[in-house]
Amino acid sequence: GLPLLILAAVLAIYIVLGVLYESLIHPLTIISTLPTAGIGALLALLATGLSFTLIALIGVILLMGIVKKNAIMMVDFALEHEREGGQGGMAAILEACRERFRPILMTTLAALFGAVPLAFATGAGAELRTPLGITIIGGMIVSQVMTLYTTPVVYLALERLATARRRPLRRFSGAAEGA
């Protein structure tokens, strides 16, 4: 049921990002940010004593889109700097963090403040909208704090893994050409 729906959404995101970046590794960097949104949303629901409803699931799906977009901004900027400037991965991702911090913060705050009326509303139908607001607020806070730290780490770790896997192939193909 529900876990399969979330898994299908993550798989669809991975496929689209894989086609976009023509890579199997960079989509993993972006997808690595998604669990923090879900964890933050669930922690916020637990802290407020609300249950995980269909409306809260809609909030988690919305969070997945926003958090994914923020990670895409960082990874895309880093890849562009690596290609154009000849910078290494470390310099490129650190520059991406510095340059993209303000747009990421603005997106996060807009979503967070937009959810405040949902979370604290009273009146008819408020019990339906409250889990959505709480989910968005909790997910945005946790995911943004964690994403700014984890995305560079995952980016560099996967880049090193890809580089380590390419080296033996280069040596093997170079030996075949020299023979």
CSV table of N, CA and C in Angstrom, one decimal:
chain,number,residue,atom,x,y,z
A,1,GLY,N,0.8,-1.2,0.0
A,1,GLY,CA,0.0,0.0,0.0
A,1,GLY,C,0.8,1.3,0.0
A,2,LEU,N,0.9,1.9,1.2
A,2,LEU,CA,1.6,3.2,1.3
A,2,LEU,C,3.1,3.1,1.0
A,3,PRO,N,3.8,2.2,1.6
A,3,PRO,CA,5.3,2.1,1.3
A,3,PRO,C,5.6,1.9,-0.2
A,4,LEU,N,4.7,1.2,-0.9
A,4,LEU,CA,4.9,1.0,-2.3
A,4,LEU,C,4.7,2.3,-3.1
A,5,LEU,N,3.7,3.1,-2.7
A,5,LEU,CA,3.4,4.3,-3.3
A,5,LEU,C,4.7,5.3,-3.2
A,6,ILE,N,5.2,5.3,-2.0
A,6,ILE,CA,6.4,6.2,-1.8
A,6,ILE,C,7.6,5.6,-2.5
A,7,LEU,N,7.8,4.3,-2.6
A,7,LEU,CA,8.9,3.7,-3.3
A,7,LEU,C,8.7,4.0,-4.8
A,8,ALA,N,7.5,3.9,-5.3
A,8,ALA,CA,7.3,4.2,-6.7
A,8,ALA,C,7.6,5.7,-7.0
A,9,ALA,N,7.3,6.6,-6.1
A,9,ALA,CA,7.6,8.0,-6.3
A,9,ALA,C,9.1,8.2,-6.3
A,10,VAL,N,9.8,7.6,-5.4
A,10,VAL,CA,11.3,7.7,-5.4
A,10,VAL,C,11.9,7.1,-6.7
A,11,LEU,N,11.4,6.0,-7.1
A,11,LEU,CA,11.9,5.4,-8.3
A,11,LEU,C,11.7,6.3,-9.6
A,12,ALA,N,10.5,6.9,-9.6
A,12,ALA,CA,10.2,7.8,-10.7
A,12,ALA,C,11.1,9.0,-10.7
A,13,ILE,N,11.4,9.5,-9.5
A,13,ILE,CA,12.3,10.6,-9.4
A,13,ILE,C,13.7,10.2,-9.8
A,14,TYR,N,14.2,9.0,-9.4
A,14,TYR,CA,15.5,8.5,-9.8
A,14,TYR,C,15.6,8.4,-11.3
A,15,ILE,N,14.6,7.8,-12.0
A,15,ILE,CA,14.6,7.7,-13.4
A,15,ILE,C,14.7,9.0,-14.1
A,16,VAL,N,13.9,9.9,-13.7
A,16,VAL,CA,13.9,11.3,-14.4
A,16,VAL,C,15.2,12.0,-14.2
A,17,LEU,N,15.7,11.9,-13.0
A,17,LEU,CA,17.0,12.5,-12.7
A,17,LEU,C,18.2,11.8,-13.4
A,18,GLY,N,18.1,10.5,-13.5
A,18,GLY,CA,19.1,9.8,-14.3
A,18,GLY,C,19.1,10.2,-15.7
A,19,VAL,N,18.0,10.4,-16.3
A,19,VAL,CA,17.9,10.8,-17.7
A,19,VAL,C,18.4,12.3,-17.8
A,20,LEU,N,18.0,13.1,-16.9
A,20,LEU,CA,18.5,14.5,-16.9
A,20,LEU,C,20.0,14.6,-16.8
A,21,TYR,N,20.6,13.9,-15.9
A,21,TYR,CA,22.0,14.1,-15.7
A,21,TYR,C,22.9,13.1,-16.5
A,22,GLU,N,22.2,12.1,-17.1
A,22,GLU,CA,22.9,11.1,-17.9
A,22,GLU,C,23.9,10.4,-17.0
A,23,SER,N,23.5,10.1,-15.8
A,23,SER,CA,24.4,9.5,-14.8
A,23,SER,C,23.5,8.6,-13.8
A,24,LEU,N,24.2,7.7,-13.3
A,24,LEU,CA,23.5,6.8,-12.3
A,24,LEU,C,23.9,7.3,-10.8
A,25,ILE,N,24.9,8.1,-10.7
A,25,ILE,CA,25.4,8.5,-9.4
A,25,ILE,C,24.8,9.8,-8.9
A,26,HIS,N,24.7,10.8,-9.7
A,26,HIS,CA,24.2,12.1,-9.2
A,26,HIS,C,22.7,12.1,-8.8
A,27,PRO,N,21.9,11.3,-9.4
A,27,PRO,CA,20.5,11.1,-8.8
A,27,PRO,C,20.5,10.6,-7.4
A,28,LEU,N,21.5,9.7,-7.1
A,28,LEU,CA,21.6,9.2,-5.8
A,28,LEU,C,21.9,10.2,-4.8
A,29,THR,N,22.7,11.2,-5.2
A,29,THR,CA,23.0,12.3,-4.3
A,29,THR,C,21.8,13.1,-4.0
A,30,ILE,N,21.0,13.3,-5.0
A,30,ILE,CA,19.8,14.1,-4.8
A,30,ILE,C,18.7,13.3,-4.0
A,31,ILE,N,18.6,12.1,-4.3
A,31,ILE,CA,17.6,11.2,-3.5
A,31,ILE,C,18.0,11.0,-2.1
A,32,SER,N,19.3,11.1,-1.8
A,32,SER,CA,19.8,10.9,-0.4
A,32,SER,C,19.2,12.0,0.5
A,33,THR,N,18.7,13.1,0.0
A,33,THR,CA,18.1,14.2,0.8
A,33,THR,C,16.7,13.9,1.2
A,34,LEU,N,16.0,13.0,0.5
A,34,LEU,CA,14.6,12.7,0.8
A,34,LEU,C,14.3,12.1,2.1
A,35,PRO,N,15.0,11.2,2.7
A,35,PRO,CA,14.7,10.7,4.0
A,35,PRO,C,14.6,11.7,5.1
A,36,THR,N,15.4,12.8,5.0
A,36,THR,CA,15.3,13.8,6.1
A,36,THR,C,14.0,14.5,6.1
A,37,ALA,N,13.4,14.7,4.9
A,37,ALA,CA,12.1,15.3,4.9
A,37,ALA,C,11.0,14.4,5.6
A,38,GLY,N,11.0,13.1,5.3
A,38,GLY,CA,10.1,12.2,5.9
A,38,GLY,C,10.3,12.1,7.4
A,39,ILE,N,11.5,12.0,7.8
A,39,ILE,CA,11.9,11.9,9.2
A,39,ILE,C,11.4,13.2,10.0
A,40,GLY,N,11.7,14.3,9.4
A,40,GLY,CA,11.2,15.6,10.0
A,40,GLY,C,9.7,15.7,10.1
A,41,ALA,N,9.0,15.2,9.1
A,41,ALA,CA,7.6,15.2,9.1
A,41,ALA,C,7.0,14.3,10.1
A,42,LEU,N,7.6,13.1,10.2
A,42,LEU,CA,7.1,12.1,11.2
A,42,LEU,C,7.4,12.6,12.6
A,43,LEU,N,8.6,13.2,12.8
A,43,LEU,CA,8.9,13.7,14.2
A,43,LEU,C,8.0,14.8,14.6
A,44,ALA,N,7.6,15.7,13.6
A,44,ALA,CA,6.7,16.8,13.9
A,44,ALA,C,5.3,16.3,14.3
A,45,LEU,N,4.9,15.2,13.6
A,45,LEU,CA,3.5,14.6,13.9
A,45,LEU,C,3.6,14.0,15.2
A,46,LEU,N,4.7,13.3,15.5
A,46,LEU,CA,4.8,12.6,16.9
A,46,LEU,C,4.8,13.7,18.0
A,47,ALA,N,5.5,14.8,17.8
A,47,ALA,CA,5.7,15.8,18.8
A,47,ALA,C,4.3,16.5,19.1
A,48,THR,N,3.5,16.6,18.1
A,48,THR,CA,2.2,17.2,18.2
A,48,THR,C,1.1,16.3,18.6
A,49,GLY,N,1.4,15.0,18.5
A,49,GLY,CA,0.4,13.9,18.8
A,49,GLY,C,-0.6,13.7,17.7
A,50,LEU,N,-0.3,14.1,16.5
A,50,LEU,CA,-1.2,13.9,15.4
A,50,LEU,C,-0.9,12.6,14.7
A,51,SER,N,-1.9,12.0,14.0
A,51,SER,CA,-1.6,10.7,13.3
A,51,SER,C,-1.3,11.0,11.9
A,52,PHE,N,-0.6,10.0,11.2
A,52,PHE,CA,-0.2,10.1,9.9
A,52,PHE,C,-1.4,9.8,9.0
A,53,THR,N,-2.0,10.8,8.4
A,53,THR,CA,-3.2,10.7,7.6
A,53,THR,C,-2.9,10.8,6.1
A,54,LEU,N,-3.8,10.7,5.3
A,54,LEU,CA,-3.7,10.9,3.8
A,54,LEU,C,-3.2,12.3,3.5
A,55,ILE,N,-3.8,13.2,4.3
A,55,ILE,CA,-3.4,14.6,4.1
A,55,ILE,C,-1.9,14.8,4.5
A,56,ALA,N,-1.4,14.2,5.5
A,56,ALA,CA,0.0,14.2,5.9
A,56,ALA,C,0.8,13.6,4.9
A,57,LEU,N,0.4,12.6,4.2
A,57,LEU,CA,1.1,12.0,3.1
A,57,LEU,C,1.3,12.9,2.0
A,58,ILE,N,0.2,13.7,1.7
A,58,ILE,CA,0.3,14.7,0.7
A,58,ILE,C,1.4,15.7,1.0
A,59,GLY,N,1.5,16.1,2.3
A,59,GLY,CA,2.6,17.0,2.8
A,59,GLY,C,3.9,16.4,2.6
A,60,VAL,N,4.1,15.1,2.8
A,60,VAL,CA,5.4,14.4,2.6
A,60,VAL,C,5.8,14.4,1.1
A,61,ILE,N,4.8,14.2,0.3
A,61,ILE,CA,5.1,14.2,-1.2
A,61,ILE,C,5.5,15.6,-1.6
A,62,LEU,N,4.8,16.7,-1.1
A,62,LEU,CA,5.2,18.0,-1.4
A,62,LEU,C,6.6,18.3,-0.9
A,63,LEU,N,6.9,17.8,0.3
A,63,LEU,CA,8.3,18.0,0.9
A,63,LEU,C,9.3,17.3,0.0
A,64,MET,N,9.0,16.2,-0.6
A,64,MET,CA,9.9,15.5,-1.4
A,64,MET,C,10.3,16.3,-2.6
A,65,GLY,N,9.3,17.0,-3.2
A,65,GLY,CA,9.6,17.9,-4.3
A,65,GLY,C,10.4,19.1,-4.0
A,66,ILE,N,10.1,19.7,-2.9
A,66,ILE,CA,10.9,20.9,-2.5
A,66,ILE,C,12.3,20.5,-2.1
A,67,VAL,N,12.5,19.5,-1.3
A,67,VAL,CA,13.8,19.1,-0.8
A,67,VAL,C,14.7,18.6,-2.1
A,68,LYS,N,14.0,17.9,-3.0
A,68,LYS,CA,14.7,17.4,-4.2
A,68,LYS,C,15.2,18.6,-5.0
A,69,LYS,N,14.3,19.7,-5.1
A,69,LYS,CA,14.7,20.8,-5.9
A,69,LYS,C,15.9,21.5,-5.3
A,70,ASN,N,15.9,21.6,-4.0
A,70,ASN,CA,17.0,22.3,-3.3
A,70,ASN,C,18.3,21.5,-3.5
A,71,ALA,N,18.3,20.2,-3.5
A,71,ALA,CA,19.5,19.4,-3.7
A,71,ALA,C,19.9,19.5,-5.2
A,72,ILE,N,18.9,19.5,-6.1
A,72,ILE,CA,19.2,19.7,-7.5
A,72,ILE,C,20.0,21.0,-7.8
A,73,MET,N,19.5,22.1,-7.1
A,73,MET,CA,20.2,23.4,-7.3
A,73,MET,C,21.7,23.3,-6.9
A,74,MET,N,22.0,22.6,-5.8
A,74,MET,CA,23.4,22.4,-5.4
A,74,MET,C,24.2,21.5,-6.3
A,75,VAL,N,23.6,20.4,-6.6
A,75,VAL,CA,24.4,19.4,-7.5
A,75,VAL,C,24.5,20.0,-8.9
A,76,ASP,N,23.5,20.6,-9.4
A,76,ASP,CA,23.6,21.2,-10.8
A,76,ASP,C,24.7,22.2,-10.8
A,77,PHE,N,24.7,23.1,-9.8
A,77,PHE,CA,25.7,24.2,-9.8
A,77,PHE,C,27.1,23.6,-9.7
A,78,ALA,N,27.3,22.6,-8.8
A,78,ALA,CA,28.6,21.9,-8.6
A,78,ALA,C,29.1,21.3,-9.9
A,79,LEU,N,28.2,20.6,-10.6
A,79,LEU,CA,28.6,19.9,-11.9
A,79,LEU,C,29.0,20.9,-12.9
A,80,GLU,N,28.2,22.0,-13.0
A,80,GLU,CA,28.5,23.1,-14.0
A,80,GLU,C,29.9,23.7,-13.7
A,81,HIS,N,30.2,23.9,-12.4
A,81,HIS,CA,31.5,24.5,-12.0
A,81,HIS,C,32.6,23.5,-12.3
A,82,GLU,N,32.4,22.2,-12.1
A,82,GLU,CA,33.4,21.2,-12.4
A,82,GLU,C,33.7,21.2,-13.9
A,83,ARG,N,32.7,21.2,-14.7
A,83,ARG,CA,32.9,21.1,-16.1
A,83,ARG,C,33.5,22.4,-16.7
A,84,GLU,N,33.0,23.6,-16.3
A,84,GLU,CA,33.5,24.8,-16.9
A,84,GLU,C,34.8,25.3,-16.3
A,85,GLY,N,34.9,25.2,-15.0
A,85,GLY,CA,36.1,25.8,-14.3
A,85,GLY,C,37.2,24.8,-14.1
A,86,GLY,N,37.0,23.6,-14.4
A,86,GLY,CA,38.1,22.6,-14.1
A,86,GLY,C,38.3,22.4,-12.7
A,87,GLN,N,37.4,22.8,-11.8
A,87,GLN,CA,37.6,22.6,-10.4
A,87,GLN,C,37.4,21.2,-10.0
A,88,GLY,N,38.0,20.8,-8.9
A,88,GLY,CA,37.7,19.5,-8.3
A,88,GLY,C,36.3,19.4,-7.7
A,89,GLY,N,35.9,18.2,-7.3
A,89,GLY,CA,34.6,18.1,-6.7
A,89,GLY,C,34.4,18.8,-5.4
A,90,MET,N,35.5,18.8,-4.6
A,90,MET,CA,35.4,19.5,-3.3
A,90,MET,C,35.2,21.0,-3.4
A,91,ALA,N,36.0,21.7,-4.3
A,91,ALA,CA,35.8,23.1,-4.5
A,91,ALA,C,34.5,23.4,-5.1
A,92,ALA,N,34.1,22.6,-6.1
A,92,ALA,CA,32.8,22.8,-6.8
A,92,ALA,C,31.6,22.7,-5.8
A,93,ILE,N,31.5,21.7,-5.0
A,93,ILE,CA,30.4,21.5,-4.1
A,93,ILE,C,30.4,22.6,-3.0
A,94,LEU,N,31.5,23.0,-2.5
A,94,LEU,CA,31.6,24.1,-1.5
A,94,LEU,C,31.1,25.4,-2.1
A,95,GLU,N,31.5,25.7,-3.3
A,95,GLU,CA,31.1,26.9,-4.0
A,95,GLU,C,29.6,26.8,-4.2
A,96,ALA,N,29.1,25.6,-4.6
A,96,ALA,CA,27.6,25.5,-4.8
A,96,ALA,C,26.9,25.7,-3.5
A,97,CYS,N,27.4,25.3,-2.4
A,97,CYS,CA,26.8,25.5,-1.1
A,97,CYS,C,26.7,27.0,-0.7
A,98,ARG,N,27.8,27.7,-1.0
A,98,ARG,CA,27.9,29.1,-0.8
A,98,ARG,C,26.9,29.9,-1.7
A,99,GLU,N,26.9,29.6,-3.0
A,99,GLU,CA,26.2,30.3,-3.9
A,99,GLU,C,24.7,30.0,-3.9
A,100,ARG,N,24.3,28.8,-3.5
A,100,ARG,CA,22.9,28.4,-3.5
A,100,ARG,C,22.2,28.5,-2.2
A,101,PHE,N,23.0,28.9,-1.1
A,101,PHE,CA,22.4,28.9,0.2
A,101,PHE,C,21.2,29.9,0.3
A,102,ARG,N,21.3,31.1,-0.3
A,102,ARG,CA,20.2,32.0,-0.2
A,102,ARG,C,19.0,31.6,-0.9
A,103,PRO,N,19.1,31.1,-2.2
A,103,PRO,CA,17.9,30.6,-2.9
A,103,PRO,C,17.2,29.4,-2.1
A,104,ILE,N,18.1,28.5,-1.6
A,104,ILE,CA,17.5,27.4,-0.9
A,104,ILE,C,16.8,27.9,0.4
A,105,LEU,N,17.4,28.8,1.1
A,105,LEU,CA,16.8,29.3,2.3
A,105,LEU,C,15.5,30.1,2.0
A,106,MET,N,15.5,30.8,0.9
A,106,MET,CA,14.2,31.5,0.6
A,106,MET,C,13.1,30.5,0.2
A,107,THR,N,13.4,29.5,-0.5
A,107,THR,CA,12.4,28.5,-0.8
A,107,THR,C,11.9,27.8,0.5
A,108,THR,N,12.8,27.5,1.3
A,108,THR,CA,12.5,26.8,2.6
A,108,THR,C,11.6,27.7,3.5
A,109,LEU,N,12.0,28.9,3.6
A,109,LEU,CA,11.2,29.8,4.4
A,109,LEU,C,9.8,30.1,3.8
A,110,ALA,N,9.7,30.2,2.5
A,110,ALA,CA,8.4,30.4,1.9
A,110,ALA,C,7.5,29.3,2.1
A,111,ALA,N,8.0,28.1,2.0
A,111,ALA,CA,7.2,26.9,2.3
A,111,ALA,C,6.8,26.8,3.7
A,112,LEU,N,7.8,27.1,4.6
A,112,LEU,CA,7.5,27.0,6.0
A,112,LEU,C,6.5,28.0,6.5
A,113,PHE,N,6.7,29.2,6.1
A,113,PHE,CA,5.7,30.3,6.5
A,113,PHE,C,4.4,30.1,5.8
A,114,GLY,N,4.3,29.5,4.6
A,114,GLY,CA,3.1,29.3,4.0
A,114,GLY,C,2.3,28.2,4.7
A,115,ALA,N,3.0,27.3,5.4
A,115,ALA,CA,2.3,26.2,6.2
A,115,ALA,C,1.9,26.6,7.5
A,116,VAL,N,2.3,27.8,8.1
A,116,VAL,CA,2.0,28.2,9.4
A,116,VAL,C,0.4,28.4,9.5
A,117,PRO,N,-0.2,29.0,8.6
A,117,PRO,CA,-1.7,29.1,8.8
A,117,PRO,C,-2.4,27.8,8.7
A,118,LEU,N,-1.9,26.8,8.0
A,118,LEU,CA,-2.5,25.5,8.0
A,118,LEU,C,-2.3,24.8,9.3
A,119,ALA,N,-1.1,25.0,9.9
A,119,ALA,CA,-0.8,24.3,11.2
A,119,ALA,C,-1.6,24.8,12.4
A,120,PHE,N,-1.9,26.1,12.3
A,120,PHE,CA,-2.5,26.8,13.5
A,120,PHE,C,-3.9,27.3,13.2
A,121,ALA,N,-4.5,26.8,12.2
A,121,ALA,CA,-5.8,27.3,11.8
A,121,ALA,C,-6.9,26.7,12.8
A,122,THR,N,-7.9,27.5,12.9
A,122,THR,CA,-9.1,27.0,13.7
A,122,THR,C,-10.3,27.1,12.8
A,123,GLY,N,-11.4,26.6,13.2
A,123,GLY,CA,-12.6,26.7,12.5
A,123,GLY,C,-12.9,25.4,11.7
A,124,ALA,N,-13.9,25.5,10.8
A,124,ALA,CA,-14.4,24.4,10.1
A,124,ALA,C,-13.3,23.8,9.2
A,125,GLY,N,-13.0,22.5,9.3
A,125,GLY,CA,-12.1,21.8,8.5
A,125,GLY,C,-10.6,21.9,8.9
A,126,ALA,N,-10.4,22.6,10.0
A,126,ALA,CA,-9.0,22.8,10.5
A,126,ALA,C,-8.3,21.5,10.9
A,127,GLU,N,-9.1,20.5,11.4
A,127,GLU,CA,-8.5,19.2,11.8
A,127,GLU,C,-8.0,18.5,10.6
A,128,LEU,N,-8.5,18.8,9.4
A,128,LEU,CA,-8.1,18.1,8.2
A,128,LEU,C,-6.8,18.8,7.7
A,129,ARG,N,-6.7,20.1,7.8
A,129,ARG,CA,-5.5,20.8,7.3
A,129,ARG,C,-4.3,20.8,8.3
A,130,THR,N,-4.5,20.7,9.5
A,130,THR,CA,-3.5,20.8,10.5
A,130,THR,C,-2.3,19.8,10.3
A,131,PRO,N,-2.6,18.5,10.0
A,131,PRO,CA,-1.5,17.6,9.8
A,131,PRO,C,-0.7,18.0,8.6
A,132,LEU,N,-1.3,18.6,7.6
A,132,LEU,CA,-0.5,19.0,6.4
A,132,LEU,C,0.5,20.1,6.8
A,133,GLY,N,0.0,21.1,7.5
A,133,GLY,CA,0.9,22.2,8.0
A,133,GLY,C,2.0,21.7,8.9
A,134,ILE,N,1.7,20.8,9.8
A,134,ILE,CA,2.7,20.3,10.8
A,134,ILE,C,3.7,19.5,10.0
A,135,THR,N,3.2,18.7,9.1
A,135,THR,CA,4.2,17.9,8.3
A,135,THR,C,5.1,18.7,7.5
A,136,ILE,N,4.6,19.8,6.8
A,136,ILE,CA,5.5,20.7,6.0
A,136,ILE,C,6.5,21.4,6.9
A,137,ILE,N,6.0,21.9,8.0
A,137,ILE,CA,6.9,22.7,8.9
A,137,ILE,C,8.0,21.8,9.5
A,138,GLY,N,7.6,20.6,10.0
A,138,GLY,CA,8.6,19.7,10.6
A,138,GLY,C,9.6,19.2,9.5
A,139,GLY,N,9.1,18.8,8.4
A,139,GLY,CA,9.9,18.3,7.3
A,139,GLY,C,10.9,19.3,6.8
A,140,MET,N,10.4,20.6,6.6
A,140,MET,CA,11.3,21.6,6.1
A,140,MET,C,12.4,21.9,7.0
A,141,ILE,N,12.1,22.0,8.3
A,141,ILE,CA,13.1,22.4,9.3
A,141,ILE,C,14.2,21.3,9.3
A,142,VAL,N,13.8,20.1,9.5
A,142,VAL,CA,14.8,19.0,9.6
A,142,VAL,C,15.6,18.8,8.3
A,143,SER,N,14.8,18.8,7.2
A,143,SER,CA,15.5,18.5,5.9
A,143,SER,C,16.5,19.6,5.5
A,144,GLN,N,16.2,20.8,5.8
A,144,GLN,CA,17.1,21.9,5.4
A,144,GLN,C,18.4,21.9,6.3
A,145,VAL,N,18.2,21.7,7.5
A,145,VAL,CA,19.4,21.6,8.4
A,145,VAL,C,20.3,20.5,8.0
A,146,MET,N,19.7,19.3,7.7
A,146,MET,CA,20.5,18.2,7.3
A,146,MET,C,21.0,18.2,5.9
A,147,THR,N,20.2,18.7,5.0
A,147,THR,CA,20.6,18.7,3.6
A,147,THR,C,21.8,19.6,3.3
A,148,LEU,N,21.9,20.7,4.0
A,148,LEU,CA,23.1,21.5,3.8
A,148,LEU,C,24.4,20.9,4.2
A,149,TYR,N,24.3,19.9,5.1
A,149,TYR,CA,25.4,19.1,5.5
A,149,TYR,C,25.6,17.8,4.8
A,150,THR,N,24.5,17.1,4.5
A,150,THR,CA,24.7,15.8,3.9
A,150,THR,C,24.9,15.8,2.4
A,151,THR,N,24.3,16.7,1.7
A,151,THR,CA,24.4,16.7,0.3
A,151,THR,C,25.9,16.8,-0.2
A,152,PRO,N,26.7,17.8,0.4
A,152,PRO,CA,28.1,17.8,0.0
A,152,PRO,C,28.9,16.5,0.3
A,153,VAL,N,28.5,15.9,1.5
A,153,VAL,CA,29.2,14.7,1.9
A,153,VAL,C,28.9,13.5,0.9
A,154,VAL,N,27.6,13.4,0.6
A,154,VAL,CA,27.2,12.3,-0.3
A,154,VAL,C,27.7,12.6,-1.7
A,155,TYR,N,27.7,13.8,-2.1
A,155,TYR,CA,28.2,14.2,-3.5
A,155,TYR,C,29.7,13.8,-3.6
A,156,LEU,N,30.5,14.1,-2.6
A,156,LEU,CA,31.9,13.8,-2.7
A,156,LEU,C,32.2,12.3,-2.5
A,157,ALA,N,31.4,11.6,-1.7
A,157,ALA,CA,31.6,10.2,-1.5
A,157,ALA,C,31.3,9.4,-2.8
A,158,LEU,N,30.2,9.8,-3.4
A,158,LEU,CA,29.8,9.1,-4.7
A,158,LEU,C,30.7,9.5,-5.8
A,159,GLU,N,31.2,10.7,-5.8
A,159,GLU,CA,32.2,11.1,-6.8
A,159,GLU,C,33.5,10.3,-6.7
A,160,ARG,N,34.0,10.1,-5.4
A,160,ARG,CA,35.2,9.3,-5.2
A,160,ARG,C,35.0,7.9,-5.6
A,161,LEU,N,33.8,7.3,-5.3
A,161,LEU,CA,33.5,6.0,-5.7
A,161,LEU,C,33.5,5.8,-7.2
A,162,ALA,N,32.9,6.8,-7.9
A,162,ALA,CA,32.8,6.7,-9.4
A,162,ALA,C,34.2,6.8,-9.9
A,163,THR,N,35.1,7.7,-9.4
A,163,THR,CA,36.4,7.9,-9.8
A,163,THR,C,37.3,6.6,-9.6
A,164,ALA,N,37.1,6.0,-8.5
A,164,ALA,CA,37.8,4.8,-8.2
A,164,ALA,C,37.4,3.6,-9.1
A,165,ARG,N,36.2,3.6,-9.5
A,165,ARG,CA,35.7,2.6,-10.4
A,165,ARG,C,36.2,2.8,-11.8
A,166,ARG,N,36.4,4.1,-12.2
A,166,ARG,CA,36.8,4.4,-13.6
A,166,ARG,C,38.3,4.1,-13.8
A,167,ARG,N,39.1,4.3,-12.7
A,167,ARG,CA,40.6,4.1,-12.9
A,167,ARG,C,41.0,2.8,-13.4
A,168,PRO,N,40.5,1.7,-12.9
A,168,PRO,CA,40.9,0.4,-13.4
A,168,PRO,C,40.5,0.2,-14.9
A,169,LEU,N,39.4,0.8,-15.3
A,169,LEU,CA,38.9,0.7,-16.7
A,169,LEU,C,39.9,1.5,-17.6
A,170,ARG,N,40.4,2.6,-17.1
A,170,ARG,CA,41.3,3.4,-17.9
A,170,ARG,C,42.6,2.7,-18.1
A,171,ARG,N,43.1,2.1,-17.0
A,171,ARG,CA,44.4,1.4,-17.1
A,171,ARG,C,44.2,0.2,-18.1
A,172,PHE,N,43.1,-0.5,-18.0
A,172,PHE,CA,42.9,-1.7,-18.8
A,172,PHE,C,42.8,-1.2,-20.3
A,173,SER,N,42.0,-0.2,-20.6
A,173,SER,CA,41.8,0.3,-22.0
A,173,SER,C,43.1,0.9,-22.5
A,174,GLY,N,43.9,1.5,-21.6
A,174,GLY,CA,45.2,2.1,-22.1
A,174,GLY,C,46.2,1.0,-22.4
A,175,ALA,N,46.2,-0.1,-21.6
A,175,ALA,CA,47.1,-1.2,-21.9
A,175,ALA,C,46.7,-1.9,-23.2
A,176,ALA,N,45.4,-1.9,-23.5
A,176,ALA,CA,45.0,-2.6,-24.8
A,176,ALA,C,45.4,-1.7,-26.0
A,177,GLU,N,45.3,-0.4,-25.8
A,177,GLU,CA,45.7,0.5,-26.9
A,177,GLU,C,47.2,0.5,-27.2
A,178,GLY,N,48.0,0.3,-26.1
A,178,GLY,CA,49.4,0.4,-26.3
A,178,GLY,C,50.0,-0.9,-26.8
A,179,ALA,N,49.3,-2.0,-26.8
A,179,ALA,CA,49.7,-3.3,-27.3
A,179,ALA,C,49.8,-3.4,-28.8
